[in-house]
């Protein structure tokens, strides 16, 4: 059973379905004795969409790092990664192997790597970053959606980008404030804050899965602009507090 998601998430899935060739699935899925079953699982999704997503080995074996962190030889494989990333987001409550922030950064990497960069994918990812936070229980996961939107607006500004980037900065600071206290008051008594962040590295401390932080930082450095001032200030803070991950291995290409 898949998690409920915003319309934009289904749109990402459908966009990828239209661009992944059924005849090339054998080149994209894991290459082992289960390949035939993998192909059948993805053929059903290409044909029937989200309704065909069934949590099981044939599908989930291809949603982890074995496929998504492989070197992308062409745009066809990148579209397959867009497909697997969207499936992972739809299965996020069943399978924790692909954290939300990993799925988002993979989507951004593939968007920026395609030539020409597909405008329709950019638009739907922008909508996804705006819509997905309301479907997430953990505000720290939502923070990476705001970071993704900031990167997208900075990379290709449109009318209203400055306003939206400012809103993303505010949202990130509000999440930080929400995750700062060790205890929270629930109206009657104090209780441990389930989102308490004991790491002081701002966004970078909001997740235990930090292997792709070097890629997030590279995207921030390349795409988040140095104006207006609130955006520039947050950009510098992200770079300063993420300095530990600069120069580390970038696992996606």
Tab-separated table of C-alpha atoms in Angstrom:
chain	number	residue	atom	x	y	z
A	1	UNK	CA	0.000	0.000	0.000
A	2	UNK	CA	1.372	3.403	-0.931
A	3	UNK	CA	1.272	6.550	1.193
A	4	UNK	CA	-1.057	9.351	0.314
A	5	UNK	CA	0.832	12.025	-1.542
A	6	UNK	CA	0.246	15.398	-3.129
A	7	UNK	CA	-0.942	15.600	-6.714
A	8	UNK	CA	2.503	16.774	-7.776
A	9	UNK	CA	4.053	13.475	-6.664
A	10	UNK	CA	1.738	11.498	-8.942
A	11	UNK	CA	2.564	13.967	-11.694
A	12	UNK	CA	6.289	13.249	-11.288
A	13	UNK	CA	5.556	9.531	-11.500
A	14	UNK	CA	3.433	9.942	-14.637
A	15	UNK	CA	5.994	12.212	-16.280
A	16	UNK	CA	8.651	9.542	-15.818
A	17	UNK	CA	6.336	6.738	-16.942
A	18	UNK	CA	5.875	8.498	-20.271
A	19	UNK	CA	9.650	8.668	-20.817
A	20	UNK	CA	10.928	5.301	-19.619
A	21	UNK	CA	11.058	2.760	-22.417
A	22	UNK	CA	9.585	-0.630	-21.554
A	23	UNK	CA	12.086	-2.273	-23.900
A	24	UNK	CA	15.027	-0.874	-21.917
A	25	UNK	CA	13.926	-1.894	-18.440
A	26	UNK	CA	16.360	-4.812	-18.560
A	27	UNK	CA	19.200	-2.296	-18.859
A	28	UNK	CA	18.016	-0.269	-15.858
A	29	UNK	CA	16.974	-2.762	-13.173
A	30	UNK	CA	19.338	-4.801	-11.032
A	31	UNK	CA	21.225	-7.416	-12.992
A	32	UNK	CA	20.827	-10.670	-11.067
A	33	UNK	CA	18.649	-13.810	-11.194
A	34	UNK	CA	15.606	-11.750	-10.202
A	35	UNK	CA	15.780	-9.480	-13.248
A	36	UNK	CA	12.725	-11.032	-14.919
A	37	UNK	CA	10.546	-10.353	-11.878
A	38	UNK	CA	11.898	-6.802	-11.604
A	39	UNK	CA	10.961	-6.081	-15.191
A	40	UNK	CA	7.422	-7.405	-14.674
A	41	UNK	CA	6.954	-5.148	-11.628
A	42	UNK	CA	8.052	-2.033	-13.492
A	43	UNK	CA	6.138	-2.958	-16.640
A	44	UNK	CA	2.948	-2.915	-14.561
A	45	UNK	CA	3.759	0.571	-13.234
A	46	UNK	CA	4.571	1.881	-16.710
A	47	UNK	CA	1.242	0.530	-17.913
A	48	UNK	CA	-1.090	1.269	-14.972
A	49	UNK	CA	0.612	3.979	-12.914
A	50	UNK	CA	0.468	4.346	-9.122
A	51	UNK	CA	-2.275	1.736	-8.772
A	52	UNK	CA	0.251	-0.936	-9.797
A	53	UNK	CA	2.769	-0.067	-7.062
A	54	UNK	CA	2.885	-3.080	-4.747
A	55	UNK	CA	5.310	-3.281	-1.866
A	56	UNK	CA	7.417	-6.357	-2.454
A	57	UNK	CA	10.913	-7.596	-3.214
A	58	UNK	CA	10.740	-7.286	-7.001
A	59	UNK	CA	10.074	-3.579	-6.677
A	60	UNK	CA	11.935	-2.560	-3.524
A	61	UNK	CA	15.161	-4.302	-4.564
A	62	UNK	CA	15.444	-1.621	-7.235
A	63	UNK	CA	14.634	1.390	-5.068
A	64	UNK	CA	17.755	1.436	-2.933
A	65	UNK	CA	21.265	2.535	-3.596
A	66	UNK	CA	22.052	-0.336	-5.981
A	67	UNK	CA	20.116	1.378	-8.779
A	68	UNK	CA	19.777	4.969	-7.691
A	69	UNK	CA	23.449	5.543	-6.964
A	70	UNK	CA	24.752	3.914	-10.133
A	71	UNK	CA	26.476	6.142	-12.669
A	72	UNK	CA	23.870	7.447	-15.100
A	73	UNK	CA	25.044	6.703	-18.657
A	74	UNK	CA	22.266	8.644	-20.399
A	75	UNK	CA	19.026	10.567	-19.959
A	76	UNK	CA	17.008	7.371	-20.310
A	77	UNK	CA	18.524	6.021	-17.105
A	78	UNK	CA	17.980	9.381	-15.414
A	79	UNK	CA	14.273	9.179	-16.214
A	80	UNK	CA	14.265	5.689	-14.685
A	81	UNK	CA	15.808	7.188	-11.543
A	82	UNK	CA	13.068	9.830	-11.553
A	83	UNK	CA	10.601	6.942	-11.680
A	84	UNK	CA	12.240	5.053	-8.807
A	85	UNK	CA	12.598	8.210	-6.707
A	86	UNK	CA	8.899	9.020	-7.068
A	87	UNK	CA	7.977	5.423	-6.216
A	88	UNK	CA	10.198	5.618	-3.117
A	89	UNK	CA	8.393	8.768	-1.989
A	90	UNK	CA	5.043	7.026	-2.440
A	91	UNK	CA	6.332	4.099	-0.349
A	92	UNK	CA	8.056	6.301	2.244
A	93	UNK	CA	5.998	4.946	5.173
A	94	UNK	CA	6.717	1.331	4.243
A	95	UNK	CA	10.372	1.469	3.268
A	96	UNK	CA	12.905	3.706	5.010
A	97	UNK	CA	15.858	2.777	2.809
A	98	UNK	CA	15.349	5.873	0.707
A	99	UNK	CA	14.878	8.887	3.016
A	100	UNK	CA	12.827	11.788	1.681
A	101	UNK	CA	15.887	14.013	1.423
A	102	UNK	CA	17.734	11.367	-0.634
A	103	UNK	CA	14.828	11.096	-3.081
A	104	UNK	CA	14.603	14.862	-3.444
A	105	UNK	CA	18.289	15.403	-4.103
A	106	UNK	CA	18.335	12.583	-6.669
A	107	UNK	CA	15.444	14.237	-8.483
A	108	UNK	CA	17.338	17.538	-8.502
A	109	UNK	CA	20.570	15.938	-9.710
A	110	UNK	CA	18.835	14.267	-12.632
A	111	UNK	CA	16.898	17.417	-13.523
A	112	UNK	CA	20.038	19.535	-13.737
A	113	UNK	CA	22.066	16.841	-15.529
A	114	UNK	CA	19.668	16.340	-18.451
A	115	UNK	CA	20.359	18.366	-21.558
A	116	UNK	CA	18.302	20.295	-22.223
A	117	UNK	CA	16.949	20.414	-18.700
A	118	UNK	CA	13.264	19.427	-19.047
A	119	UNK	CA	11.113	22.427	-18.117
A	120	UNK	CA	8.107	20.224	-17.380
A	121	UNK	CA	10.124	18.247	-14.813
A	122	UNK	CA	11.397	21.433	-13.227
A	123	UNK	CA	7.865	22.779	-12.881
A	124	UNK	CA	6.464	19.610	-11.350
A	125	UNK	CA	9.406	19.305	-8.927
A	126	UNK	CA	8.796	22.882	-7.842
A	127	UNK	CA	5.172	21.962	-7.124
A	128	UNK	CA	6.318	18.825	-5.306
A	129	UNK	CA	8.619	20.788	-2.995
A	130	UNK	CA	5.742	23.123	-2.179
A	131	UNK	CA	3.086	20.430	-1.680
A	132	UNK	CA	4.955	17.552	-0.042
A	133	UNK	CA	5.639	19.150	3.396
A	134	UNK	CA	1.949	18.937	4.357
A	135	UNK	CA	2.143	15.145	3.858
A	136	UNK	CA	5.165	14.686	6.134
A	137	UNK	CA	4.911	14.193	9.878
A	138	UNK	CA	8.525	15.127	10.576
A	139	UNK	CA	9.192	18.856	10.002
A	140	UNK	CA	12.876	18.106	9.481
A	141	UNK	CA	12.007	16.124	6.355
A	142	UNK	CA	9.858	19.029	5.215
A	143	UNK	CA	12.913	21.247	5.629
A	144	UNK	CA	14.635	19.533	2.737
A	145	UNK	CA	11.594	20.280	0.570
A	146	UNK	CA	12.009	23.988	1.348
A	147	UNK	CA	15.715	23.685	0.571
A	148	UNK	CA	14.883	22.028	-2.748
A	149	UNK	CA	12.467	24.807	-3.644
A	150	UNK	CA	15.111	27.394	-2.777
A	151	UNK	CA	17.556	25.674	-5.143
A	152	UNK	CA	15.005	25.420	-7.951
A	153	UNK	CA	13.987	29.086	-7.721
A	154	UNK	CA	17.612	30.138	-7.614
A	155	UNK	CA	18.593	28.018	-10.599
A	156	UNK	CA	15.849	29.317	-12.865
A	157	UNK	CA	14.080	32.365	-11.411
A	158	UNK	CA	10.516	33.103	-12.475
A	159	UNK	CA	8.065	35.811	-11.495
A	160	UNK	CA	7.739	35.717	-7.722
A	161	UNK	CA	10.943	33.742	-7.107
A	162	UNK	CA	12.364	36.266	-4.634
A	163	UNK	CA	9.184	36.109	-2.562
A	164	UNK	CA	9.111	32.315	-2.604
A	165	UNK	CA	12.808	32.065	-1.697
A	166	UNK	CA	12.197	34.394	1.225
A	167	UNK	CA	9.320	32.195	2.361
A	168	UNK	CA	11.596	29.140	2.197
A	169	UNK	CA	14.179	30.882	4.379
A	170	UNK	CA	11.510	31.703	6.960
A	171	UNK	CA	10.168	28.138	6.877
A	172	UNK	CA	13.634	26.672	7.503
A	173	UNK	CA	14.229	28.999	10.449
A	174	UNK	CA	10.811	28.112	11.893
A	175	UNK	CA	11.620	24.407	11.661
A	176	UNK	CA	14.915	25.024	13.434
A	177	UNK	CA	13.068	26.801	16.242
A	178	UNK	CA	10.556	23.964	16.501
A	179	UNK	CA	13.331	21.373	16.803
A	180	UNK	CA	15.417	23.329	19.318
A	181	UNK	CA	13.685	22.646	22.682
A	182	UNK	CA	14.295	19.310	24.348
A	183	UNK	CA	10.832	19.390	25.958
A	184	UNK	CA	7.565	20.745	24.604
A	185	UNK	CA	4.350	21.613	26.395
A	186	UNK	CA	1.304	19.699	25.136
A	187	UNK	CA	-1.228	21.801	27.033
A	188	UNK	CA	-1.187	19.861	30.288
A	189	UNK	CA	2.373	18.717	30.881
A	190	UNK	CA	5.844	18.747	29.409
A	191	UNK	CA	6.948	15.913	27.139
A	192	UNK	CA	10.115	15.119	25.147
A	193	UNK	CA	10.188	16.850	21.772
A	194	UNK	CA	10.099	14.040	19.151
A	195	UNK	CA	11.866	16.331	16.690
A	196	UNK	CA	14.590	17.551	19.030
A	197	UNK	CA	17.788	18.213	17.108
A	198	UNK	CA	20.880	17.605	19.209
A	199	UNK	CA	23.170	18.376	16.273
A	200	UNK	CA	23.860	22.075	15.751
A	201	UNK	CA	24.608	21.871	12.027
A	202	UNK	CA	21.302	23.508	11.032
A	203	UNK	CA	19.628	21.595	8.136
A	204	UNK	CA	22.565	19.203	7.868
A	205	UNK	CA	21.914	17.872	11.353
A	206	UNK	CA	18.273	17.096	10.730
A	207	UNK	CA	18.884	13.593	9.395
A	208	UNK	CA	21.093	10.636	10.257
A	209	UNK	CA	21.508	9.769	6.579
A	210	UNK	CA	24.177	12.216	5.483
A	211	UNK	CA	25.881	10.447	2.581
A	212	UNK	CA	24.358	12.842	0.046
A	213	UNK	CA	25.034	16.061	1.976
A	214	UNK	CA	28.017	16.868	-0.311
A	215	UNK	CA	25.597	16.927	-3.251
A	216	UNK	CA	23.074	19.120	-1.451
A	217	UNK	CA	25.878	21.543	-0.601
A	218	UNK	CA	27.104	21.615	-4.182
A	219	UNK	CA	23.582	22.472	-5.354
A	220	UNK	CA	23.326	25.236	-2.742
A	221	UNK	CA	26.662	26.687	-3.782
A	222	UNK	CA	25.850	26.570	-7.500
A	223	UNK	CA	22.220	27.636	-7.512
A	224	UNK	CA	21.152	29.561	-4.412
A	225	UNK	CA	21.713	33.254	-5.256
A	226	UNK	CA	23.534	35.889	-3.211
A	227	UNK	CA	20.529	38.228	-3.225
A	228	UNK	CA	18.127	39.285	-1.835
A	229	UNK	CA	19.813	39.684	1.556
A	230	UNK	CA	17.764	37.114	3.562
A	231	UNK	CA	18.531	34.477	0.922
A	232	UNK	CA	22.222	35.410	0.850
A	233	UNK	CA	22.412	35.184	4.636
A	234	UNK	CA	20.793	31.755	4.723
A	235	UNK	CA	22.939	30.563	1.813
A	236	UNK	CA	26.103	31.491	3.688
A	237	UNK	CA	24.877	29.804	6.818
A	238	UNK	CA	24.148	26.603	4.915
A	239	UNK	CA	27.649	26.646	3.429
A	240	UNK	CA	29.346	27.486	6.713
A	241	UNK	CA	27.555	24.881	8.788
A	242	UNK	CA	27.909	22.263	6.063
A	243	UNK	CA	31.642	22.824	5.631
A	244	UNK	CA	32.370	19.385	7.112
A	245	UNK	CA	30.871	17.729	4.024
A	246	UNK	CA	32.642	19.814	1.389
A	247	UNK	CA	35.064	17.772	-0.655
A	248	UNK	CA	33.569	14.461	0.428
A	249	UNK	CA	32.612	11.845	-2.149
A	250	UNK	CA	29.601	12.737	-4.294
A	251	UNK	CA	27.793	9.465	-4.787
A	252	UNK	CA	25.532	10.527	-7.668
A	253	UNK	CA	26.453	11.452	-11.210
